[in-house]
PDB file of C-alpha atoms in Angstrom:
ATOM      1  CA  UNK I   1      -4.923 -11.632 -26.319  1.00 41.00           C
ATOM      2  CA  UNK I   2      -8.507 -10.539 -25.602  1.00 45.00           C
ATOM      3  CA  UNK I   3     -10.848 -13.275 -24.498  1.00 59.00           C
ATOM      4  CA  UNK I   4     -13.996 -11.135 -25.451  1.00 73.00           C
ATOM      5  CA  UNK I   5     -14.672  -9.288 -28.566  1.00 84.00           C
ATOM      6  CA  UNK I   6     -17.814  -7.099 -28.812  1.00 88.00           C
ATOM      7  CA  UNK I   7     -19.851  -5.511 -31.309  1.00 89.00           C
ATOM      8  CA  UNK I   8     -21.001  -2.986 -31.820  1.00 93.00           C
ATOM      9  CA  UNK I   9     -18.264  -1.016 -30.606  1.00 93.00           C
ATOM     10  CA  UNK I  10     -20.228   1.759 -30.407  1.00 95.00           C
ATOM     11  CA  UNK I  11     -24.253   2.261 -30.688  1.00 96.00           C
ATOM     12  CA  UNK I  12     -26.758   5.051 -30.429  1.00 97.00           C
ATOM     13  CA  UNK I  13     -30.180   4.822 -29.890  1.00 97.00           C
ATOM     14  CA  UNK I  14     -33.344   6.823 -28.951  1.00 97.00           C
ATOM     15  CA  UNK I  15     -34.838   6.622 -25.617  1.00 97.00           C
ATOM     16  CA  UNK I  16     -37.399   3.895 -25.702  1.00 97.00           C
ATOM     17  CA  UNK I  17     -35.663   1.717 -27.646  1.00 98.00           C
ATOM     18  CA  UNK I  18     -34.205  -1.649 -27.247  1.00 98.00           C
ATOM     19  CA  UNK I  19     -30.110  -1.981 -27.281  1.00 97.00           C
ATOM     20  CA  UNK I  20     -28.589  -5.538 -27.972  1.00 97.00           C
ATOM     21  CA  UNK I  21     -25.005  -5.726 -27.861  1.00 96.00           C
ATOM     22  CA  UNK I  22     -23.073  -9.246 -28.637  1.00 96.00           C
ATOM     23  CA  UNK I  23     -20.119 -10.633 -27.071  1.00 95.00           C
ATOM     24  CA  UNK I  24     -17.918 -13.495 -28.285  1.00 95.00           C
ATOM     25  CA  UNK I  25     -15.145 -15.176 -26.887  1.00 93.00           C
ATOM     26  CA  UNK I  26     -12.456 -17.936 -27.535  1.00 90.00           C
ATOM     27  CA  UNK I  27     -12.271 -21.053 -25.024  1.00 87.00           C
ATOM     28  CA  UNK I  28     -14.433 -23.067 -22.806  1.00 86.00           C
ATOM     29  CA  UNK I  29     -15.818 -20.856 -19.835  1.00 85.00           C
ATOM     30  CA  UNK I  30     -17.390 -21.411 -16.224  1.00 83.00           C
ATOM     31  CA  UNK I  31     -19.597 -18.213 -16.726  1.00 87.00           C
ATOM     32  CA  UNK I  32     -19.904 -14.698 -18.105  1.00 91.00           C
ATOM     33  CA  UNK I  33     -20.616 -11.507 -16.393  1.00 93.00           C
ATOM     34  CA  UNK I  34     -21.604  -8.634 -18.052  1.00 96.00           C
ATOM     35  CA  UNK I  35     -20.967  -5.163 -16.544  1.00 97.00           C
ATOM     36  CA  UNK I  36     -21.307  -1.479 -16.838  1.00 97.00           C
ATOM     37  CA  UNK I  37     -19.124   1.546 -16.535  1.00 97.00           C
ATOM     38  CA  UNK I  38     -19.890   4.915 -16.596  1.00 94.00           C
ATOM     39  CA  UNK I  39     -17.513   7.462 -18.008  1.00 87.00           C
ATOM     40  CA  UNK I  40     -14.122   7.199 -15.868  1.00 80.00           C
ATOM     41  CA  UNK I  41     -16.099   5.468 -13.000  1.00 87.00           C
ATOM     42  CA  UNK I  42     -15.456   1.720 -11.519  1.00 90.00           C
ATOM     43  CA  UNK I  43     -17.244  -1.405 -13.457  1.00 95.00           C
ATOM     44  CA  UNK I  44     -20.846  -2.650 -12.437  1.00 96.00           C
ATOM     45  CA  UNK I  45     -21.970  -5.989 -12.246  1.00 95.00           C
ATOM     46  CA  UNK I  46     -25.023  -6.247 -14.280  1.00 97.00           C
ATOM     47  CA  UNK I  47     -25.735 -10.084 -14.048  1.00 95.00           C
ATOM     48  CA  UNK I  48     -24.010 -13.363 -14.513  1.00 93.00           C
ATOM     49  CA  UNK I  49     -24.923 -16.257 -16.689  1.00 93.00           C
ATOM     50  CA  UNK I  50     -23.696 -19.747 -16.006  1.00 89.00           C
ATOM     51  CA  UNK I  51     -22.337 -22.351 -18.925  1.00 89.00           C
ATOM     52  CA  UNK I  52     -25.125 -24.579 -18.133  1.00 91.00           C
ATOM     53  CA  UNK I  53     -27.621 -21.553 -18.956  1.00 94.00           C
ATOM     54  CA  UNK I  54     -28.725 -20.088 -21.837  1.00 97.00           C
ATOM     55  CA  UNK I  55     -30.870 -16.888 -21.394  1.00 98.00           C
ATOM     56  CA  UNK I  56     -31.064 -15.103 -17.680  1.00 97.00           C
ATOM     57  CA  UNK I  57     -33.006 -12.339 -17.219  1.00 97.00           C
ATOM     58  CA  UNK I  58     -32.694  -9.081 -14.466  1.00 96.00           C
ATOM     59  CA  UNK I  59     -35.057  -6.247 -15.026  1.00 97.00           C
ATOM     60  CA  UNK I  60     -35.399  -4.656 -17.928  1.00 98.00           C
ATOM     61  CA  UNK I  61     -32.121  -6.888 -18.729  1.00 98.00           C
ATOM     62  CA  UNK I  62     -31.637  -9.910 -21.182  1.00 98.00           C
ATOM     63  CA  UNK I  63     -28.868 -12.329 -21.543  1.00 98.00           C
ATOM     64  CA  UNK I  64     -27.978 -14.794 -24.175  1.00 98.00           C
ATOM     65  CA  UNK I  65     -25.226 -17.716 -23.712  1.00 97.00           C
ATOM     66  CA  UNK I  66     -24.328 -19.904 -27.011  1.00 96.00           C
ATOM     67  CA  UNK I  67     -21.252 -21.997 -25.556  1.00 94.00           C
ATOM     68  CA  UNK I  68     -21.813 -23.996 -28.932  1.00 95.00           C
ATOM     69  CA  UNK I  69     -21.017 -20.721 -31.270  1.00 95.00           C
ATOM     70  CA  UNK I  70     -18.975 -18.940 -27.498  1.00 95.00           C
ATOM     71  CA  UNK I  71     -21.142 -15.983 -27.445  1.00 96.00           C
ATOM     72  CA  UNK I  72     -23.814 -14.126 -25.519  1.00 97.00           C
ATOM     73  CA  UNK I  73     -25.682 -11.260 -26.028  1.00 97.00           C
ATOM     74  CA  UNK I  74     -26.691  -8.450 -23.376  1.00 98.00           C
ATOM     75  CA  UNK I  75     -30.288  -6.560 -24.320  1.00 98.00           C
ATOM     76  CA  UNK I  76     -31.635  -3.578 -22.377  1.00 98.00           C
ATOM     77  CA  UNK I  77     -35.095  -3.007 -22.776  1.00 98.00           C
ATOM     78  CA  UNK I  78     -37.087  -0.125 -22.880  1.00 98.00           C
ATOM     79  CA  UNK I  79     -33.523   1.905 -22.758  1.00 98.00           C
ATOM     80  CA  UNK I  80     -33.556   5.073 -20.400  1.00 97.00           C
ATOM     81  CA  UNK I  81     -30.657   8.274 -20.710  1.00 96.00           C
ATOM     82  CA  UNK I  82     -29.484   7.041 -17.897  1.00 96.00           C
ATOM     83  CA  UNK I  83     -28.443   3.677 -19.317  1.00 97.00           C
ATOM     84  CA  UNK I  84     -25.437   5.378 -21.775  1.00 97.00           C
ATOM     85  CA  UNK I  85     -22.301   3.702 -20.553  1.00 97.00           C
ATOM     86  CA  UNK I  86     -19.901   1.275 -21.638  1.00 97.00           C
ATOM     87  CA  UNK I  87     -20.787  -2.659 -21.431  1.00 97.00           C
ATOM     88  CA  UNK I  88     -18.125  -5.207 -21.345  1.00 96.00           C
ATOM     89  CA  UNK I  89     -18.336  -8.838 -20.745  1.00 96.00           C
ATOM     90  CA  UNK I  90     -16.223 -10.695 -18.593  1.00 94.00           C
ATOM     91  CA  UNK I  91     -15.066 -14.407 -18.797  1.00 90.00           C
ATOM     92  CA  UNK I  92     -13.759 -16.537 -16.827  1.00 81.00           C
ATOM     93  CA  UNK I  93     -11.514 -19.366 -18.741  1.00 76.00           C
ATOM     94  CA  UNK I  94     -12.385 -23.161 -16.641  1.00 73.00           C
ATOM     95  CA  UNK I  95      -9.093 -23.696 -15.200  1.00 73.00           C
ATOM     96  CA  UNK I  96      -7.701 -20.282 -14.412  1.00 75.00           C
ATOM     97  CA  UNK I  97      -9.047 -17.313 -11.910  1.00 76.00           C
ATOM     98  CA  UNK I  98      -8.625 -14.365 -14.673  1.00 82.00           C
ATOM     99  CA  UNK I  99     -11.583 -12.648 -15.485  1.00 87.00           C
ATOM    100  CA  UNK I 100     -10.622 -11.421 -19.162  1.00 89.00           C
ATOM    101  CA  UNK I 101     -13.246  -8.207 -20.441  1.00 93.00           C
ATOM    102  CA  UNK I 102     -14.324  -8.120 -23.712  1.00 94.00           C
ATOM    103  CA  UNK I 103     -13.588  -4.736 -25.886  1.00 94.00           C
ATOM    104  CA  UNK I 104     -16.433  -3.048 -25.161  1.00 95.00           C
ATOM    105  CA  UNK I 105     -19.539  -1.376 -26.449  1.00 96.00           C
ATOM    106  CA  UNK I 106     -19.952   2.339 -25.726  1.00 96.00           C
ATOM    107  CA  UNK I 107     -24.056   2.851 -25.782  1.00 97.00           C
ATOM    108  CA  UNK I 108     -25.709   5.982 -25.944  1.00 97.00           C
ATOM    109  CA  UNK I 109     -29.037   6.919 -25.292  1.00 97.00           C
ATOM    110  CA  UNK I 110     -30.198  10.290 -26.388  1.00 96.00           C
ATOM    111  CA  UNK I 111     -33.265  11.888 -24.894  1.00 90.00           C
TER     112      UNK I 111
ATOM    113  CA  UNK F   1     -21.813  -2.116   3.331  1.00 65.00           C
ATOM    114  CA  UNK F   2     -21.079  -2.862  -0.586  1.00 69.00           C
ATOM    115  CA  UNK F   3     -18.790  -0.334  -0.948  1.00 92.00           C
ATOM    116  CA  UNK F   4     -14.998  -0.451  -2.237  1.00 97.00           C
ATOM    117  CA  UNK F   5     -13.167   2.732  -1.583  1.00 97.00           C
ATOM    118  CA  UNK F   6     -10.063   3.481  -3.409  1.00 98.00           C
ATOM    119  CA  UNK F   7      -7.889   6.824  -2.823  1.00 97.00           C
ATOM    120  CA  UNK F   8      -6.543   9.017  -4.095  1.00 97.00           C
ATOM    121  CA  UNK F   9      -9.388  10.175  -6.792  1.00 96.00           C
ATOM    122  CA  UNK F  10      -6.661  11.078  -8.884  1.00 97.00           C
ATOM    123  CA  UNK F  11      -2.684  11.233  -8.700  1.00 97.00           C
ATOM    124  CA  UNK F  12      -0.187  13.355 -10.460  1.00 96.00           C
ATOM    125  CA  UNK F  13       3.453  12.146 -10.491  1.00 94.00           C
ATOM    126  CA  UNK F  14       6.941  12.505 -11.966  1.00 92.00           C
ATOM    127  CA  UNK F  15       8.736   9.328 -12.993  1.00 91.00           C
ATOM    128  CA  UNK F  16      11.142   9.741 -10.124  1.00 90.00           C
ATOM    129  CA  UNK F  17       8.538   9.917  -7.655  1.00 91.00           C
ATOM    130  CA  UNK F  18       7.417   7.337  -5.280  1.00 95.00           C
ATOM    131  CA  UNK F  19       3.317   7.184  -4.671  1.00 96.00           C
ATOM    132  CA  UNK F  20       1.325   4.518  -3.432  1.00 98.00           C
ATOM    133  CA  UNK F  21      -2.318   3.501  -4.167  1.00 98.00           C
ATOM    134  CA  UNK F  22      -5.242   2.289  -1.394  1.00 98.00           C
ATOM    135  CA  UNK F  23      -8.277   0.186  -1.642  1.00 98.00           C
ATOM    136  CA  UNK F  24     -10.606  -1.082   1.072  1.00 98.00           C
ATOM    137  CA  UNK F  25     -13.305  -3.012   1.936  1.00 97.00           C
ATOM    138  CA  UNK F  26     -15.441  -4.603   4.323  1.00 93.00           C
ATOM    139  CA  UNK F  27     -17.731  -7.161   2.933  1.00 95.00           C
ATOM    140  CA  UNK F  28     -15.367  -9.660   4.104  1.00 93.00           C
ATOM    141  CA  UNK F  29     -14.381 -10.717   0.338  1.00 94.00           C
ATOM    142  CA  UNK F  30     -11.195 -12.690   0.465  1.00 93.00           C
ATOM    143  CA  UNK F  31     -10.273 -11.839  -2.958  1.00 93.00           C
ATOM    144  CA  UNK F  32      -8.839  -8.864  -4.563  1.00 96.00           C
ATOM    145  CA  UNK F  33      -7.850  -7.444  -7.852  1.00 96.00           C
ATOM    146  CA  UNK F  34      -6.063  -4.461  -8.858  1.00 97.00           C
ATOM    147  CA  UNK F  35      -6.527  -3.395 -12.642  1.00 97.00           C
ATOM    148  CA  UNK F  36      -5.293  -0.893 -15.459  1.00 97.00           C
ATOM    149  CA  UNK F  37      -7.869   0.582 -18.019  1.00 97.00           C
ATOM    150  CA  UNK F  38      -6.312   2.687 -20.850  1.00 96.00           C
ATOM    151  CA  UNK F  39      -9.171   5.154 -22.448  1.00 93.00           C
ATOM    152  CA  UNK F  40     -11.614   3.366 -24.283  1.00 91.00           C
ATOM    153  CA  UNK F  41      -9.928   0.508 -23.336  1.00 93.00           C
ATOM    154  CA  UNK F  42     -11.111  -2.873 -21.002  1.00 94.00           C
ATOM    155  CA  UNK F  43      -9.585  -3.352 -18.148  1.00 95.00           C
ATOM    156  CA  UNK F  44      -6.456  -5.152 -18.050  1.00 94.00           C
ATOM    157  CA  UNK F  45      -5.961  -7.815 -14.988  1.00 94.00           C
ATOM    158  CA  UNK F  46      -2.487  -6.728 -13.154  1.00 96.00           C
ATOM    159  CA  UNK F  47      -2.908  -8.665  -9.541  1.00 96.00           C
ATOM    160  CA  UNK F  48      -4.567 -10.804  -7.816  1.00 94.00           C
ATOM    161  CA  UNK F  49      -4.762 -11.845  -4.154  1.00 95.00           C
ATOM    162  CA  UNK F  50      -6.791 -14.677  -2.497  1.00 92.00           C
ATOM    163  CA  UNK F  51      -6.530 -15.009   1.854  1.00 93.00           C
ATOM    164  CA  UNK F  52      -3.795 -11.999   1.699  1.00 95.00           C
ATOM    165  CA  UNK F  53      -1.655 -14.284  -0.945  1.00 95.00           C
ATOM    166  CA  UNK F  54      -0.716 -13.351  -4.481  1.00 95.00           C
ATOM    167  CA  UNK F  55      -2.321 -15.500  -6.615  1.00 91.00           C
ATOM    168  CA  UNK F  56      -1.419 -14.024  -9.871  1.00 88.00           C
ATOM    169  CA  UNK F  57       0.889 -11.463 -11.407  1.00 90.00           C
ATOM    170  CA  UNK F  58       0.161 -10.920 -15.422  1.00 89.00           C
ATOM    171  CA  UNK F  59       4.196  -9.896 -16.113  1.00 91.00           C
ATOM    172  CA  UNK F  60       3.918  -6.576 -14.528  1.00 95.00           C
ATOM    173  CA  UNK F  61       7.086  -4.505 -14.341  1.00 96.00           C
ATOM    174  CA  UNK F  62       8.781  -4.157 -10.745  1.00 96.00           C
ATOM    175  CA  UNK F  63       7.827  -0.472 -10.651  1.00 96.00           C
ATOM    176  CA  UNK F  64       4.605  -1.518  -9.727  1.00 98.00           C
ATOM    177  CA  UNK F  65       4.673  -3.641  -6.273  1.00 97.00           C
ATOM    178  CA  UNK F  66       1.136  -4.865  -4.703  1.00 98.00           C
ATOM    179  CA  UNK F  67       0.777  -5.251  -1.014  1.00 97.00           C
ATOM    180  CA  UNK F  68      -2.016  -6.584   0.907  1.00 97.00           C
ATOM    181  CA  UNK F  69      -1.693  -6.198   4.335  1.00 95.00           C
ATOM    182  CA  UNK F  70      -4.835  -7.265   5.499  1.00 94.00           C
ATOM    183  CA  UNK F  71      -7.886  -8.641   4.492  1.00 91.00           C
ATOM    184  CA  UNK F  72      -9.695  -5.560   4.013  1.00 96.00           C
ATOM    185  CA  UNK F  73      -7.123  -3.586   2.046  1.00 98.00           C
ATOM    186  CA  UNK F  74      -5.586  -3.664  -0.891  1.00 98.00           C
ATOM    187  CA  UNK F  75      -2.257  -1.481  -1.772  1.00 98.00           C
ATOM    188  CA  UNK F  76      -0.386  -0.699  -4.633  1.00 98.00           C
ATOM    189  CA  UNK F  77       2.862   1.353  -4.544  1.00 98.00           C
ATOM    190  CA  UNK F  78       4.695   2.746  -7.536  1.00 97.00           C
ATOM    191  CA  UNK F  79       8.288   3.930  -8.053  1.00 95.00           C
ATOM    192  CA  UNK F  80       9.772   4.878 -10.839  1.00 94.00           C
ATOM    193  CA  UNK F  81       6.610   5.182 -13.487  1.00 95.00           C
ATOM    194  CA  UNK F  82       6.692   6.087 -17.119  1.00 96.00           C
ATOM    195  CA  UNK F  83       4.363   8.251 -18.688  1.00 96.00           C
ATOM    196  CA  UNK F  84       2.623   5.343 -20.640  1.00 96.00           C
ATOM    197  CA  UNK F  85       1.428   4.322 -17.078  1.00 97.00           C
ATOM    198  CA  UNK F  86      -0.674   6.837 -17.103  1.00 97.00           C
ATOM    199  CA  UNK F  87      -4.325   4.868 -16.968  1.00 97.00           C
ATOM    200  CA  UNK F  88      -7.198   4.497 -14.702  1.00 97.00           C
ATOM    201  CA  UNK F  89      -6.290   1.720 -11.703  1.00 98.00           C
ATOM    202  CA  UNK F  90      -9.021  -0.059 -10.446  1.00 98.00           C
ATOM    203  CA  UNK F  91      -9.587  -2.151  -7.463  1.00 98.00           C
ATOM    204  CA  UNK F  92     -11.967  -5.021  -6.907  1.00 96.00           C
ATOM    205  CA  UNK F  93     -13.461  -7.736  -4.917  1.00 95.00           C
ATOM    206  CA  UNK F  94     -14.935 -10.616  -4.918  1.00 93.00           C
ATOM    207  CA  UNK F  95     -16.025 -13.592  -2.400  1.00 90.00           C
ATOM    208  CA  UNK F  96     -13.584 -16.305  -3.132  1.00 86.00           C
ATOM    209  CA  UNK F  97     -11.338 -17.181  -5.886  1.00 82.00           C
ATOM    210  CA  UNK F  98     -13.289 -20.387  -6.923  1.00 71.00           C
ATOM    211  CA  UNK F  99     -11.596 -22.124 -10.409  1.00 58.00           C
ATOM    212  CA  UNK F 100     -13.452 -25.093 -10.768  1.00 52.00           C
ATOM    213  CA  UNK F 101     -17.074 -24.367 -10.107  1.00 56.00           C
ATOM    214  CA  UNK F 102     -17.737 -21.065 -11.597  1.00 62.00           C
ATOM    215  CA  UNK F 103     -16.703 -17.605 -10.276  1.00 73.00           C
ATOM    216  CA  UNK F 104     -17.876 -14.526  -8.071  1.00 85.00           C
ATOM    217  CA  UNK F 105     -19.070 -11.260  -9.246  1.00 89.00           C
ATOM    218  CA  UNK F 106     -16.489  -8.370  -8.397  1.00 92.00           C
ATOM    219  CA  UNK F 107     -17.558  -5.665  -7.223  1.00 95.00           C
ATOM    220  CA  UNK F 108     -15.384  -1.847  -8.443  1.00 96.00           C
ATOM    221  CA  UNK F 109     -14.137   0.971  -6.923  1.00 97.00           C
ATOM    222  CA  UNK F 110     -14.558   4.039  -8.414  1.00 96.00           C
ATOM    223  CA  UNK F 111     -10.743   3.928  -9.614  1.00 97.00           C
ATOM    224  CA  UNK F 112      -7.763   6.382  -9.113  1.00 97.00           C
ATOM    225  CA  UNK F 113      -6.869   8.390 -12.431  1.00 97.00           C
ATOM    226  CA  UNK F 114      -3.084   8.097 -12.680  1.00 97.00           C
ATOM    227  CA  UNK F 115      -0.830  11.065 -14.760  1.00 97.00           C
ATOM    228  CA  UNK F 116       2.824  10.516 -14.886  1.00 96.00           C
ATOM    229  CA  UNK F 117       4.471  13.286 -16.235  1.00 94.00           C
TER     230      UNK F 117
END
């Protein structure tokens, strides 16, 4: 099953404005990624966030880690058209080598 | 260089055909992943290699066989496909396979868009 959930599963915003999307996942984890994907393209690594973190930022990027409540939360800043793509989170379970994505959020930015 | 390469782009084929898939890089990663990703879908782990080995294999049919041949490439040949195959197939790296202590960021290729008709 899927170690990540996110929500929203889809959001629209103006340019400008600030997107937070929220991952949550199921058992105890090393670290989680968060990347991008444009339409049909390859996955890119946005930034990585340890267990023993709890906010990390990169840019105009912010991320959240709860391992208490085993969720994070990714927020672009200041959001651009050029940031509409799909954001997953990735996990890695302790133990195991799988990176497991979360479901997704699809973000649009219109200009 | 930071690049993986995967080709073909895309890849049209009949379920008696036999096609195979590439992926390269040369950042010296010694680990590398081949993935599905149905539409509006995450992708789905399929392989993994670590030093040329397979690591792990999530239960994927025989019709799709992995091959790594060297550290730099990745291959993945397919035989005998049905149409629900049809998905994007991505390729990635990473530094190491490291369990205990954390993991690596992968890094994509841009993905070959499978049709089996």
């Amino acid at each position: 099953s899927q170690q990540g959930e996110e929500d929203p599963q889809a959001l629209s915003i103006q340019e400008g404005e600030n997107a937070t999307m929220n991952c949550s996942y199921k058992t105890s984890i090393n670290n989680l990624q968060w990347y991008r994907q444009n339409s049909g393209r390859g996955l890119v690594h946005l930034i990585l966030i340890r267990s023993n973190e709890r906010e990390k930022h990169s840019g105009r990027l912010r991320v959240t880690l709860d391992t208490s409540k085993k969720s994070s939360s990714l927020l672009i800043t200041a959001s651009r058209a050029a940031d509409t793509a799909s954001y997953f989170c990735a996990t890695v379970s302790s133990g195991t080598y799988k990176y497991i994505f979360g479901t997704g959020t699809r973000l649009k930015v219109l200009a | 260089d930071t690049e993986v390469t995967q080709t073909p782009k895309h890849l049209v084929m009949g379920m008696t055909n036999k096609k195979s898939l590439k992926c390269e890089q040369h950042m010296g990663h010694r680990a590398m992943y081949w993935y599905k990703q149905k539409a509006k879908k995450p992708p789905e782990l399929m392989f993994v290699y670590s030093y040329e080995k397979l690591s792990i294999n999530e239960s994927v049919p025989s019709r799709f066989s992995p091959e790594c041949p060297n550290s730099s490439l990745l291959n993945l040949h397919l035989h005998a496909l049905q149409p629900e195959d049809s998905a994007l197939y991505l390729c990635a790296s990473s530094q190491a396979l490291v369990r205990d202590r954390g993991s690596y960021e992968q890094y994509f290729g841009p993905g070959t868009r499978l049709t089996v008709t």
